[in-house]
């Protein structure tokens, strides 16, 4: 953590549901070393909400305690080996040195020497194709296994260190600012692929038994395992929920989703009851398709906005309407958008209508779609206008934006449609909400636009302004 950059600290905050603190941490340039040096007084000045102060201090203290505990363990073992050589011997000695080497590796990891063909592709600074990505992942997995003395179970910190080293050496691999999660997921999947056919390794067999992987049985999905984990906790705490109550709520929600006439009041109640398992799945980086399979109502814009409000206490749809009404005229008057195709299309369509409501709607739609241009961001990571969606992060698909009768708005994530939306205000609100609700890191090439919107939604003291 000491070597983390400001951006890595910000990503760490988002993963722990402290995304509200990101703008302030960026403003104060809080790196990993600065984060660990914060005391109670500094945290109080930096973070306004008492709840966030408590969570942040607790996370820092836990990391420091873990670090000091590992250092003291290493020191104690070295001392013991000098005083009592007969105690630290055999299997214990081997275990200690494996642990010691692991600690050394995680503190200063060096990428392996890639083969010649991989080096050539990386030297061109071009994103590798699928087969080359597999080659890179294979060498990283083999290198990690070597450092772990043959173990096929790296921990999360070790995955993070390896992927960070890869992206720092080759920044162009960080696709749309979301490359870290993609490479980490690919590396973890590679380890799973290597472990799957192994039947003679003691550690692998022990973990397969521990986590329920039996020969001849079908593997459970991430969602099912998470649900089983939560239900196990429920059975241990019958005062909160008895038996399979959580499972009954989820099955009811899935049945209700298939109906045309839905009991929205009861949907709200059951979504409230199941929020713990839902947030656990998302924070544990469950695949989006698993989250939506268990909780299909997150496809509904109303429930997406409601989830955002449960997390932030903000009505994002209402705030988005206010933002577009206030800023649309200013955005359209900026010189930088004067010759933009969206603005030219708007001016042509304005001539065909005289109704005040229609003109206002068209201007708000144009202002929404022009936001990335205003901030110099990549518009393809924001909205695909009359084009195919290519980004994997949340993005809007917009068809015929200025045709009142045939315009269409949809939210896409991982190139699949999540929800149909009524208009530009609902679309913009859904886009911002999706990053928070599904805990998706914001791509660097769209960061300024989303930072502007979030600063207005969350009513920060010094909101980001138009250039």
Tab-separated table of N, CA and C in Angstrom, residues 48 50 74 108 124 165-166 231 270 272 282 324 347 370 435 438:
chain	number	residue	atom	x	y	z
A	48	UNK	N	-15.649	14.592	6.305
A	48	UNK	CA	-16.649	15.309	7.113
A	48	UNK	C	-17.592	14.382	7.870
A	50	UNK	N	-18.902	11.434	10.097
A	50	UNK	CA	-18.323	10.652	11.183
A	50	UNK	C	-18.255	9.173	10.818
A	74	UNK	N	8.096	-12.546	11.435
A	74	UNK	CA	9.373	-12.822	10.781
A	74	UNK	C	10.524	-12.679	11.766
A	108	UNK	N	8.458	-6.444	-3.416
A	108	UNK	CA	9.230	-5.965	-4.564
A	108	UNK	C	9.130	-6.983	-5.701
A	124	UNK	N	5.494	-2.488	-29.482
A	124	UNK	CA	4.706	-1.671	-30.404
A	124	UNK	C	3.655	-0.827	-29.697
A	165	UNK	N	2.006	-4.190	-11.404
A	165	UNK	CA	3.331	-4.166	-12.035
A	165	UNK	C	3.212	-4.225	-13.555
A	166	UNK	N	2.276	-5.037	-14.052
A	166	UNK	CA	2.073	-5.161	-15.500
A	166	UNK	C	1.599	-3.839	-16.106
A	231	UNK	N	-26.789	-17.725	3.505
A	231	UNK	CA	-27.775	-18.554	4.194
A	231	UNK	C	-27.153	-19.276	5.378
A	270	UNK	N	-38.855	-6.283	-0.231
A	270	UNK	CA	-37.960	-7.438	-0.340
A	270	UNK	C	-36.576	-7.050	-0.856
A	272	UNK	N	-35.201	-4.298	0.059
A	272	UNK	CA	-34.590	-3.783	1.291
A	272	UNK	C	-34.013	-4.920	2.131
A	282	UNK	N	-21.713	-7.806	-5.059
A	282	UNK	CA	-21.090	-6.760	-5.877
A	282	UNK	C	-19.707	-6.407	-5.342
A	324	UNK	N	-29.475	19.243	-15.984
A	324	UNK	CA	-29.654	19.517	-17.406
A	324	UNK	C	-30.463	20.783	-17.647
A	347	UNK	N	-29.465	21.904	-34.395
A	347	UNK	CA	-29.909	23.137	-35.045
A	347	UNK	C	-30.835	22.851	-36.215
A	370	UNK	N	-23.340	16.116	-25.447
A	370	UNK	CA	-22.140	16.917	-25.717
A	370	UNK	C	-21.218	17.051	-24.502
A	435	UNK	N	-22.414	3.153	-12.318
A	435	UNK	CA	-21.037	3.079	-11.826
A	435	UNK	C	-21.017	2.849	-10.316
A	438	UNK	N	-23.111	-0.806	-9.238
A	438	UNK	CA	-22.370	-2.028	-9.573
A	438	UNK	C	-20.887	-1.901	-9.256
